[in-house]
Amino acid sequence: KAGVTQTPRYLIKTRGQQVTLSCSPISGHRSVSWYQQTPGQGLQFLFEYFSETQRNKGNFPGRFSGRQFSNSRSEMNVSTLELGDSALYLCASSVPGTGTDTQYFGPGTRLTVL
Amino acid sequence: TQLLEQSPQFLSIQEGENLTVYCNSSSVFSSLQWYRQEPGEGPVLLVTVVTGGEVKKLKRLTFQFGDARKDSSLHITAAQTGDTGLYLCASGSDEKLTFGTGTRLTIIP
């Protein structure tokens, strides 16, 4: 079974631009979570989608948004990019309701904001 | 919000040595997971511990969950260069994980 895929793997943007990142979950997984990883703050939860609905949200500004499609694929969008948004963005998929909270992570998208 | 502190932050040892890294919280874990992340990759789940006092072994890795479920440790026996990576503990529910600060482990050949 194919793992979680994320595109693109690397991205360079300038301040003020917006960016869209994509995540394709493992087949059969219906939950997709997004995380931001930086050297200073570590891995932080952004939001989680299940059945096209946002169920959980972390403590990030409204510039960060996401959505999920009917095939469980998910996108996240960051508008008005700031230098501090430079990070590795990870998505993870899981099968909710199994009680194990097991998430499978993709390789991430490395975003650099200049 | 539950805070997970990991120690040490960095650890560099010779191949063949043993090591232990720790994960501590100010509150009780419902369950705890350990992940390893290698450069350019996402974290990979190593183990989930649920019961206080639980000990799980994965080849040369031994995971222990504290009796009070507020701390956990990961012990590696006879470290190998392939053990190099960032070790993260995490806890949470409903697909929302809180991660620890991480221990960056380097095994020197």
Short mmCIF file of C-alpha atoms in Angstrom, two decimals:
data_model
loop_
_atom_site.label_atom_id
_atom_site.label_comp_id
_atom_site.label_asym_id
_atom_site.label_seq_id
_atom_site.Cartn_x
_atom_site.Cartn_y
_atom_site.Cartn_z
CA LYS A 1 0.00 0.00 0.00
CA ALA A 2 1.41 3.40 -0.96
CA GLY A 3 2.30 5.77 1.84
CA VAL A 4 1.29 9.36 2.40
CA THR A 5 2.45 11.58 -0.43
CA GLN A 6 2.99 15.32 -0.32
CA THR A 7 3.58 17.73 -3.14
CA PRO A 8 5.62 19.67 -3.80
CA ARG A 9 8.59 18.51 -1.72
CA TYR A 10 10.31 21.88 -1.85
CA LEU A 11 8.95 25.37 -2.36
CA ILE A 12 10.47 28.85 -2.31
CA LYS A 13 8.21 31.88 -1.99
CA THR A 14 8.60 35.54 -1.10
CA ARG A 15 6.92 37.47 1.66
CA GLY A 16 3.33 38.42 0.95
CA GLN A 17 2.70 35.58 -1.48
CA GLN A 18 0.39 32.70 -0.82
CA VAL A 19 1.06 28.97 -1.14
CA THR A 20 -0.95 25.77 -1.44
CA LEU A 21 0.40 22.41 -0.31
CA SER A 22 -1.14 19.05 -1.17
CA CYS A 23 -1.41 15.77 0.71
CA SER A 24 -2.69 12.42 -0.49
CA PRO A 25 -3.42 10.03 2.39
CA ILE A 26 -2.96 6.29 2.50
CA SER A 27 -5.79 4.56 0.67
CA GLY A 28 -8.68 4.01 3.06
CA HIS A 29 -7.55 6.63 5.55
CA ARG A 30 -10.17 9.32 6.02
CA SER A 31 -8.46 11.64 8.48
CA VAL A 32 -5.71 14.03 7.47
CA SER A 33 -3.79 16.15 9.96
CA TRP A 34 -1.30 18.91 9.22
CA TYR A 35 1.72 19.87 11.31
CA GLN A 36 4.36 22.57 11.11
CA GLN A 37 7.92 21.70 12.11
CA THR A 38 10.51 24.39 12.84
CA PRO A 39 13.83 24.23 14.72
CA GLY A 40 12.57 26.65 17.35
CA GLN A 41 9.04 25.42 17.99
CA GLY A 42 9.32 21.77 17.03
CA LEU A 43 6.32 19.93 15.65
CA GLN A 44 3.06 21.80 16.12
CA PHE A 45 -0.46 20.73 15.19
CA LEU A 46 -2.19 22.92 12.60
CA PHE A 47 -5.54 21.25 11.91
CA GLU A 48 -7.25 17.97 11.16
CA TYR A 49 -9.89 17.07 8.58
CA PHE A 50 -12.26 14.16 8.48
CA SER A 51 -14.98 13.64 5.87
CA GLU A 52 -14.31 17.09 4.41
CA THR A 53 -14.87 18.78 7.79
CA GLN A 54 -12.32 20.44 10.03
CA ARG A 55 -12.59 18.66 13.39
CA ASN A 56 -9.60 20.05 15.27
CA LYS A 57 -7.59 23.23 14.98
CA GLY A 58 -4.32 24.27 16.52
CA ASN A 59 -3.23 27.69 17.65
CA PHE A 60 -2.29 29.26 14.34
CA PRO A 61 -3.50 32.51 12.74
CA GLY A 62 -6.28 32.58 10.18
CA ARG A 63 -3.72 32.89 7.38
CA PHE A 64 -3.42 29.13 7.68
CA SER A 65 -6.36 27.25 6.24
CA GLY A 66 -7.11 23.90 4.75
CA ARG A 67 -9.68 21.73 3.13
CA GLN A 68 -10.36 18.12 2.35
CA PHE A 69 -11.90 16.66 -0.76
CA SER A 70 -14.33 13.78 -1.12
CA ASN A 71 -11.47 11.41 -1.97
CA SER A 72 -9.78 12.37 1.37
CA ARG A 73 -6.99 14.29 -0.33
CA SER A 74 -6.24 17.50 1.52
CA GLU A 75 -4.71 20.87 0.80
CA MET A 76 -3.46 23.55 3.11
CA ASN A 77 -3.08 27.17 2.18
CA VAL A 78 -1.00 29.90 3.74
CA SER A 79 -1.78 33.44 2.67
CA THR A 80 0.33 36.57 3.07
CA LEU A 81 3.48 34.60 3.78
CA GLU A 82 5.85 35.78 6.49
CA LEU A 83 9.49 34.87 7.00
CA GLY A 84 8.50 32.89 10.09
CA ASP A 85 6.36 30.58 7.99
CA SER A 86 9.52 28.92 6.68
CA ALA A 87 9.18 25.37 7.93
CA LEU A 88 8.68 21.73 7.09
CA TYR A 89 4.96 21.10 6.67
CA LEU A 90 3.95 17.54 7.40
CA CYS A 91 0.67 15.82 6.83
CA ALA A 92 -0.39 12.59 8.45
CA SER A 93 -3.26 10.26 7.73
CA SER A 94 -5.05 7.83 9.98
CA VAL A 95 -8.13 5.69 10.36
CA PRO A 96 -10.18 7.42 13.06
CA GLY A 97 -11.94 5.36 15.64
CA THR A 98 -9.30 2.68 15.97
CA GLY A 99 -8.42 3.99 19.41
CA THR A 100 -4.69 3.90 18.80
CA ASP A 101 -4.20 7.40 17.41
CA THR A 102 -1.72 5.96 14.95
CA GLN A 103 -0.80 8.54 12.36
CA TYR A 104 1.29 7.89 9.28
CA PHE A 105 3.34 10.83 8.15
CA GLY A 106 4.35 11.92 4.70
CA PRO A 107 7.86 13.19 3.88
CA GLY A 108 6.80 16.82 4.18
CA THR A 109 6.99 19.96 2.08
CA ARG A 110 9.94 22.21 2.84
CA LEU A 111 8.74 25.82 2.49
CA THR A 112 11.26 28.64 2.39
CA VAL A 113 9.99 32.21 2.55
CA LEU A 114 12.44 34.88 1.36
CA THR B 1 -2.23 22.20 26.91
CA GLN B 2 -0.02 19.28 27.81
CA LEU B 3 3.71 20.03 27.58
CA LEU B 4 6.15 17.23 26.80
CA GLU B 5 9.77 17.79 27.75
CA GLN B 6 12.43 15.51 26.31
CA SER B 7 15.98 15.10 27.53
CA PRO B 8 18.66 15.30 26.54
CA GLN B 9 18.10 17.64 23.63
CA PHE B 10 21.23 16.37 21.87
CA LEU B 11 23.13 13.13 22.35
CA SER B 12 26.20 11.94 20.51
CA ILE B 13 27.70 8.55 21.38
CA GLN B 14 29.95 5.91 19.91
CA GLU B 15 28.57 2.92 18.07
CA GLY B 16 28.06 0.01 20.46
CA GLU B 17 27.25 2.11 23.51
CA ASN B 18 23.92 2.12 25.35
CA LEU B 19 21.75 5.20 25.84
CA THR B 20 18.49 6.32 27.38
CA VAL B 21 16.32 9.29 26.43
CA TYR B 22 13.42 10.61 28.44
CA CYS B 23 10.01 12.17 27.94
CA ASN B 24 8.24 13.92 30.80
CA SER B 25 4.93 15.67 31.16
CA SER B 26 3.26 17.93 33.68
CA SER B 27 0.08 15.88 33.38
CA VAL B 28 -1.01 12.31 32.86
CA PHE B 29 -0.73 10.79 29.40
CA SER B 30 -3.72 8.96 27.99
CA SER B 31 -1.24 7.10 25.83
CA LEU B 32 2.24 7.86 24.56
CA GLN B 33 3.92 7.30 21.25
CA TRP B 34 7.56 7.33 20.24
CA TYR B 35 8.59 8.33 16.73
CA ARG B 36 11.90 8.48 14.90
CA GLN B 37 12.46 11.05 12.19
CA GLU B 38 15.34 10.90 9.74
CA PRO B 39 16.52 13.87 7.67
CA GLY B 40 14.20 14.66 4.79
CA GLU B 41 11.49 12.35 6.05
CA GLY B 42 8.41 12.49 8.23
CA PRO B 43 8.29 10.87 11.67
CA VAL B 44 7.81 7.10 11.74
CA LEU B 45 5.93 5.51 14.62
CA LEU B 46 8.06 3.14 16.72
CA VAL B 47 5.68 2.19 19.52
CA THR B 48 2.56 3.16 21.45
CA VAL B 49 2.38 2.60 25.20
CA VAL B 50 -0.91 2.79 27.04
CA THR B 51 -0.70 1.15 30.47
CA GLY B 52 1.26 2.57 33.40
CA GLY B 53 4.39 0.48 34.03
CA GLU B 54 4.24 -1.02 30.56
CA VAL B 55 7.48 -2.14 28.94
CA LYS B 56 7.73 -2.82 25.22
CA LYS B 57 10.72 -4.09 23.28
CA LEU B 58 11.48 -3.55 19.63
CA LYS B 59 14.71 -5.37 18.85
CA ARG B 60 17.41 -3.29 20.60
CA LEU B 61 14.94 -0.60 21.70
CA THR B 62 13.15 -0.82 25.05
CA PHE B 63 10.29 1.55 25.83
CA GLN B 64 9.02 2.07 29.35
CA PHE B 65 5.91 3.92 30.48
CA GLY B 66 6.01 5.32 34.01
CA ASP B 67 3.66 3.91 36.62
CA ALA B 68 1.92 7.27 36.96
CA ARG B 69 1.77 7.68 33.17
CA LYS B 70 3.56 11.05 33.34
CA ASP B 71 6.91 9.94 31.98
CA SER B 72 8.45 7.51 29.55
CA SER B 73 11.90 6.39 28.52
CA LEU B 74 13.51 4.88 25.47
CA HIS B 75 16.62 2.75 25.97
CA ILE B 76 18.78 1.66 23.06
CA THR B 77 21.24 -1.18 23.55
CA ALA B 78 24.41 -1.40 21.46
CA ALA B 79 23.60 1.63 19.34
CA GLN B 80 24.19 1.43 15.61
CA THR B 81 24.71 4.20 13.05
CA GLY B 82 21.26 3.43 11.70
CA ASP B 83 19.79 4.62 15.00
CA THR B 84 20.81 8.19 14.17
CA GLY B 85 17.82 10.50 13.98
CA LEU B 86 15.41 12.72 15.87
CA TYR B 87 13.42 10.86 18.52
CA LEU B 88 10.07 12.36 19.39
CA CYS B 89 7.53 11.43 21.99
CA ALA B 90 3.92 12.41 21.39
CA SER B 91 0.58 12.18 23.08
CA GLY B 92 -2.95 13.10 22.15
CA SER B 93 -6.30 11.95 20.90
CA ASP B 94 -8.69 12.49 18.04
CA GLU B 95 -5.85 12.73 15.57
CA LYS B 96 -4.39 15.78 17.35
CA LEU B 97 -0.92 14.98 18.64
CA THR B 98 1.23 17.09 20.93
CA PHE B 99 4.89 16.39 20.31
CA GLY B 100 7.82 16.64 22.64
CA THR B 101 10.81 18.84 22.07
CA GLY B 102 12.80 15.94 20.63
CA THR B 103 16.18 14.31 21.20
CA ARG B 104 18.60 14.51 18.32
CA LEU B 105 20.72 11.35 18.47
CA THR B 106 23.96 10.90 16.55
CA ILE B 107 25.77 7.58 16.56
CA ILE B 108 29.44 7.90 15.69
CA PRO B 109 30.98 4.96 13.82
#
